[in-house]
mmCIF file of C-alpha atoms and ligand atoms in Angstrom:
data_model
loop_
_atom_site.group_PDB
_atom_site.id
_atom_site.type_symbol
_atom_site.label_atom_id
_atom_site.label_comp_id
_atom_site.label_asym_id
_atom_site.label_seq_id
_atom_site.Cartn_x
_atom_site.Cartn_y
_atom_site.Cartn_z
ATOM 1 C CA UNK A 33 -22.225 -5.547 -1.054
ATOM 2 C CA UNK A 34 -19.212 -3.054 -1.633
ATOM 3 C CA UNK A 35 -19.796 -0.128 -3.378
ATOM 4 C CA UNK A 36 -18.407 -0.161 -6.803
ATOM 5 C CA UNK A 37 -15.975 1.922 -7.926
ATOM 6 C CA UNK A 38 -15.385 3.393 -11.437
ATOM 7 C CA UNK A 39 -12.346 3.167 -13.404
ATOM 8 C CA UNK A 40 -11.231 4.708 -16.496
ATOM 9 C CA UNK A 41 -8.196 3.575 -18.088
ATOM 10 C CA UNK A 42 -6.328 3.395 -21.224
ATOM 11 C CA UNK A 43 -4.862 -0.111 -21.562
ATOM 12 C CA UNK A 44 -2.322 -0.298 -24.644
ATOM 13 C CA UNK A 45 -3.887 2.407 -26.742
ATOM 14 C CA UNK A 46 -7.855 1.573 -26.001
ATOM 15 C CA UNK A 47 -9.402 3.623 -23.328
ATOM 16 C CA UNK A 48 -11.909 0.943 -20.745
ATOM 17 C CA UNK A 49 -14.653 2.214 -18.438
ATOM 18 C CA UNK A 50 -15.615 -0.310 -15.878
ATOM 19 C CA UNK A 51 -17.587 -0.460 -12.645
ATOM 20 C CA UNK A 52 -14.952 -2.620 -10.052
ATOM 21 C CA UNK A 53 -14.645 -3.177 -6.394
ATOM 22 C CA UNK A 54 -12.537 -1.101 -4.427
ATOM 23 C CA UNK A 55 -10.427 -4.226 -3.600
ATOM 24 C CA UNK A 56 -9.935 -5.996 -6.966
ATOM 25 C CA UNK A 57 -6.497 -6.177 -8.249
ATOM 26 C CA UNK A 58 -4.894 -4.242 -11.176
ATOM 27 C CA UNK A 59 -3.659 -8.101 -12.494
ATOM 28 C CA UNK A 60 -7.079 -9.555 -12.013
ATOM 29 C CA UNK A 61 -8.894 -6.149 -13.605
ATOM 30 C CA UNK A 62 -6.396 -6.557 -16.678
ATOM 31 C CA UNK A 63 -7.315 -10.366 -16.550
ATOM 32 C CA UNK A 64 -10.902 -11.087 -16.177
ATOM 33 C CA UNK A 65 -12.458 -7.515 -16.455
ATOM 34 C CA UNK A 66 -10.177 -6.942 -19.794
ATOM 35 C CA UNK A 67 -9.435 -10.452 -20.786
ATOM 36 C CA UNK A 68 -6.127 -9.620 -21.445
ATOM 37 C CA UNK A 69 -4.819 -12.911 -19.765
ATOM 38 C CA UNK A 70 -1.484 -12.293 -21.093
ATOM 39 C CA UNK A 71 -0.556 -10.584 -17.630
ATOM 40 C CA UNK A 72 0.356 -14.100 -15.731
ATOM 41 C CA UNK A 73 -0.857 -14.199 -12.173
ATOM 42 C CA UNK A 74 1.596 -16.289 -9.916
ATOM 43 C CA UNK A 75 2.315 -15.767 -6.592
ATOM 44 C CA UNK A 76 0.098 -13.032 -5.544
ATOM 45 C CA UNK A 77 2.300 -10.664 -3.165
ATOM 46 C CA UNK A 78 4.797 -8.840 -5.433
ATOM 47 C CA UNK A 79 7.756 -11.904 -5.035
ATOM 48 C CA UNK A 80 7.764 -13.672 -8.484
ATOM 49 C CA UNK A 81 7.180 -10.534 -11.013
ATOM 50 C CA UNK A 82 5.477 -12.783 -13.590
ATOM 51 C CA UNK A 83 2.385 -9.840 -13.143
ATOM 52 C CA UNK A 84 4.319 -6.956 -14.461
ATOM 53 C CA UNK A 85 2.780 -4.490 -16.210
ATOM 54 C CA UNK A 86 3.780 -1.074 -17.351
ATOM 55 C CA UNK A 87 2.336 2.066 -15.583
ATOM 56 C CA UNK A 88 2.655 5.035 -17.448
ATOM 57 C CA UNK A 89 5.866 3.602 -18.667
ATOM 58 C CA UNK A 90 7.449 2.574 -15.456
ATOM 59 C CA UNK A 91 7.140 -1.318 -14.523
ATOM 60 C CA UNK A 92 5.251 -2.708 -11.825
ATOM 61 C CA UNK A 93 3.583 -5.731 -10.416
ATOM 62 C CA UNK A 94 -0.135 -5.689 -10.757
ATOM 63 C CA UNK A 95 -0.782 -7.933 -7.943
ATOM 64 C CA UNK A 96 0.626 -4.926 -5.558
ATOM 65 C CA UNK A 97 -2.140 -2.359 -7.178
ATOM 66 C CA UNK A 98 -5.680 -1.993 -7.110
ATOM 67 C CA UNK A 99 -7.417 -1.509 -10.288
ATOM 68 C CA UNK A 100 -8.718 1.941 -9.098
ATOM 69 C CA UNK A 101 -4.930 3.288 -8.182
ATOM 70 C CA UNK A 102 -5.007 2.485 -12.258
ATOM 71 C CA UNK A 103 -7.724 5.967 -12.193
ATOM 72 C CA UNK A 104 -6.479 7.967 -15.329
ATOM 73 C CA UNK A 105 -3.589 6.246 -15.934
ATOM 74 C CA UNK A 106 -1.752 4.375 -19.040
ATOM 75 C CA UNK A 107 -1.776 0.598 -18.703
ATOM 76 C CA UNK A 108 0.733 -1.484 -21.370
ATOM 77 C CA UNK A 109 0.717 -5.317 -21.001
ATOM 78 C CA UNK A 110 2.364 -7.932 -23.163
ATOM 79 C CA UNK A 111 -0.816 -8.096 -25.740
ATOM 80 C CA UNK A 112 0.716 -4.397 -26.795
ATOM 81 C CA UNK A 113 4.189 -4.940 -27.442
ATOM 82 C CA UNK A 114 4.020 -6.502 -30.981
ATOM 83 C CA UNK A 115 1.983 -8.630 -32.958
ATOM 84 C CA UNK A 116 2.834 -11.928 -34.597
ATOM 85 C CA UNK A 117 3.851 -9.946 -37.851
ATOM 86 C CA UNK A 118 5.530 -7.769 -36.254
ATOM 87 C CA UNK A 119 7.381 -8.490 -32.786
ATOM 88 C CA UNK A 120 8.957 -6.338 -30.507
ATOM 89 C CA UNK A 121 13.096 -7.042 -30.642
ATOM 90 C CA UNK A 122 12.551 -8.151 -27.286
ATOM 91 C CA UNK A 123 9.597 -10.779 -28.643
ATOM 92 C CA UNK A 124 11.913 -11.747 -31.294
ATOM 93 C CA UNK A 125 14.907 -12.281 -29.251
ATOM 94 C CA UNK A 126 13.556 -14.353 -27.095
ATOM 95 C CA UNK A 127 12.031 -16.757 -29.630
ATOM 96 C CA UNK A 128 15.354 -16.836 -31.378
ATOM 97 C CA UNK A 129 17.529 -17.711 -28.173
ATOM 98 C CA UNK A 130 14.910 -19.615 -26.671
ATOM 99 C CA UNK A 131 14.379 -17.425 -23.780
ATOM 100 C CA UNK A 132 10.823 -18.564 -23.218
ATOM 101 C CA UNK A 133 10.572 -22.232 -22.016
ATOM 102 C CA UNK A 134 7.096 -22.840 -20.534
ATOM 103 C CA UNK A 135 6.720 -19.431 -20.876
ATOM 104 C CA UNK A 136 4.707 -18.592 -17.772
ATOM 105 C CA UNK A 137 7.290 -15.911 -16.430
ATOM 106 C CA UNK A 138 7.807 -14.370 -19.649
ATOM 107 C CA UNK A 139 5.205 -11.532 -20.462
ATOM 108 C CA UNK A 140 6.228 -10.137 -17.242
ATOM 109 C CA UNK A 141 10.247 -10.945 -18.024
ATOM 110 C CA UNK A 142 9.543 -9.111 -20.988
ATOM 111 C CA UNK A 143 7.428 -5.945 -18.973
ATOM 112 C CA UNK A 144 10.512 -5.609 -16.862
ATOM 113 C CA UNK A 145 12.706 -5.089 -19.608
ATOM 114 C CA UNK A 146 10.911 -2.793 -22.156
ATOM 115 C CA UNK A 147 11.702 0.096 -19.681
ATOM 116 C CA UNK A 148 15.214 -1.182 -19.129
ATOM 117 C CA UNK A 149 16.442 -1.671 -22.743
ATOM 118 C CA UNK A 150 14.491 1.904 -23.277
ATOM 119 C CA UNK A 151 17.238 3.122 -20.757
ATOM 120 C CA UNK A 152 20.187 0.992 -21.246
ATOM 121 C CA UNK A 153 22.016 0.422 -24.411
ATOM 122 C CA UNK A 154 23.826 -2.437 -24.522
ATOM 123 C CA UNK A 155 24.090 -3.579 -21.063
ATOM 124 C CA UNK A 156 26.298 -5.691 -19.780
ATOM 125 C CA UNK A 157 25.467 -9.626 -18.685
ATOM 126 C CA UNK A 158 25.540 -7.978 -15.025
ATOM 127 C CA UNK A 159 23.522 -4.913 -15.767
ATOM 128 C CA UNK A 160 20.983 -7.507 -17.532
ATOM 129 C CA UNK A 161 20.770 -10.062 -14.377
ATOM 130 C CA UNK A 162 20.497 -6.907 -11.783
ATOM 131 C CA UNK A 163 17.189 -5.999 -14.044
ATOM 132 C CA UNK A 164 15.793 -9.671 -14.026
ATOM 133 C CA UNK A 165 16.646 -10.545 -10.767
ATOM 134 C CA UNK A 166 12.955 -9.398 -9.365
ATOM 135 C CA UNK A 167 11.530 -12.290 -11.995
ATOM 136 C CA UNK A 168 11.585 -15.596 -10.920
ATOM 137 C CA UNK A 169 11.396 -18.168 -13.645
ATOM 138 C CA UNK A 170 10.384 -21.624 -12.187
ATOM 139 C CA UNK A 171 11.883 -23.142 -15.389
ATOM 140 C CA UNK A 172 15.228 -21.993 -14.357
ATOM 141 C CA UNK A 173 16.650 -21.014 -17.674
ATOM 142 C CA UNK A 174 18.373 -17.882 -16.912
ATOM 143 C CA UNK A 175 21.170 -17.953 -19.063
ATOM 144 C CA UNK A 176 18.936 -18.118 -22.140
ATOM 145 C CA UNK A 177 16.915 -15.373 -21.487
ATOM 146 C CA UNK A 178 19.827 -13.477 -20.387
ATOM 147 C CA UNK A 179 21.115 -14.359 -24.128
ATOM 148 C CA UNK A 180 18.042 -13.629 -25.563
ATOM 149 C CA UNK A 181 18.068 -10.036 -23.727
ATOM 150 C CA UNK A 182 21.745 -9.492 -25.252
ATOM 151 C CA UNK A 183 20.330 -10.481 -28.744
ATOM 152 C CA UNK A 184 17.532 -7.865 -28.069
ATOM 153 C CA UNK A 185 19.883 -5.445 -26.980
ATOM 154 C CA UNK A 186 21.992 -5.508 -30.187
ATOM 155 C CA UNK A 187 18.921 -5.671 -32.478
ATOM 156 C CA UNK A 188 17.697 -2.662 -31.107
ATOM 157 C CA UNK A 189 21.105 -0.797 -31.545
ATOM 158 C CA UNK A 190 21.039 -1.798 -34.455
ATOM 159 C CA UNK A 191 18.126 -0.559 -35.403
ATOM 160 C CA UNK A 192 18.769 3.198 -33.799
ATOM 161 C CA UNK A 193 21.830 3.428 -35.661
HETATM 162 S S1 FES B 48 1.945 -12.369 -9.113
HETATM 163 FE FE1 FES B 48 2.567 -10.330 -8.851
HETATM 164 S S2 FES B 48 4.606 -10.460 -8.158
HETATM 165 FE FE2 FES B 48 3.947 -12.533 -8.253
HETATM 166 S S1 FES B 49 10.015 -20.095 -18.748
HETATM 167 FE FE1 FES B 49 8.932 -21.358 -17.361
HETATM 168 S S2 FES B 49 8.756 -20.102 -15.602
HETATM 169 FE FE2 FES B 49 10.151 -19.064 -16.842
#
């Protein structure tokens, strides 16, 4: 048997110590050692996005990293952006223009964007399919989430001003 490896990470706000594989996956650490199965697991090598996570801010796909890269680092997955009292903009937006349909691409739709509304203020439609255009939503909705990103966009100015 491999030798285990130990990580120690802080995963939106609450530090976890656990004993892992060398091998296992950031998305299936987050998922089954965590059981924080909001990070969506789809096609495995870094193509659909739906795994996104951020990494000391910055997002990434969690099927590309191994839970021990993780070492000492900040982990933020969809379970930290808001609560049902209290959504993030981006949350809210989407349930208002129906940006989520089955729903299965969305927590990392919504990963992907946290950093990019942080750094754009009111994009443009263009600006907001350039950002999405590593997601891949099976649904094929793309103009509603792109209209739900707007919405989330404005609400956020809105609330900065
Ligand atoms: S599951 Fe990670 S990119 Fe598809
Ligand atoms: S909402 Fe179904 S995969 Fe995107």
């Amino acid at each position: 048997m491999t030798d285990l490896v130990k990580v120690n990470v802080v995963v939106n706000g609450t530090r976890y110590e656990r004993s892992v594989e060398p091998r296992l996956l950031l998305s299936d650490f987050i998922r089954h050692e965590l059981g924080l199965t909001g990070t969506h697991v789809g096609c495995e090598h870094g193509v659909c996005g739906t795994c996104t996570v951020l990494f000391d801010g910055a997002a990434v796909r969690s099927c590309l990293i191994f839970a021990v890269q993780a070492n000492n680092h900040e982990i933020r997955t969809v379970e930290g952006l808001g609560t049902i009292d209290h959504l993030h903009p981006l949350q809210e937006a989407f349930w208002e223009a129906h940006g989520a349909q089955c729903g299965y691409c969305t927590p990392g739709m919504l990963m992907t964007l946290v950093p990019f509304l942080e750094q754009n203020e009111l994009p443009s439609e263009q600006e907001i399919r350039e950002a999405i255009d590593g997601n891949l939503c099976r649904c094929t909705g793309y103009q509603h989430i792109v209209n739900a990103v707007k919405l989330a966009s404005e609400k956020i100015a809105a609330k900065s001003s």
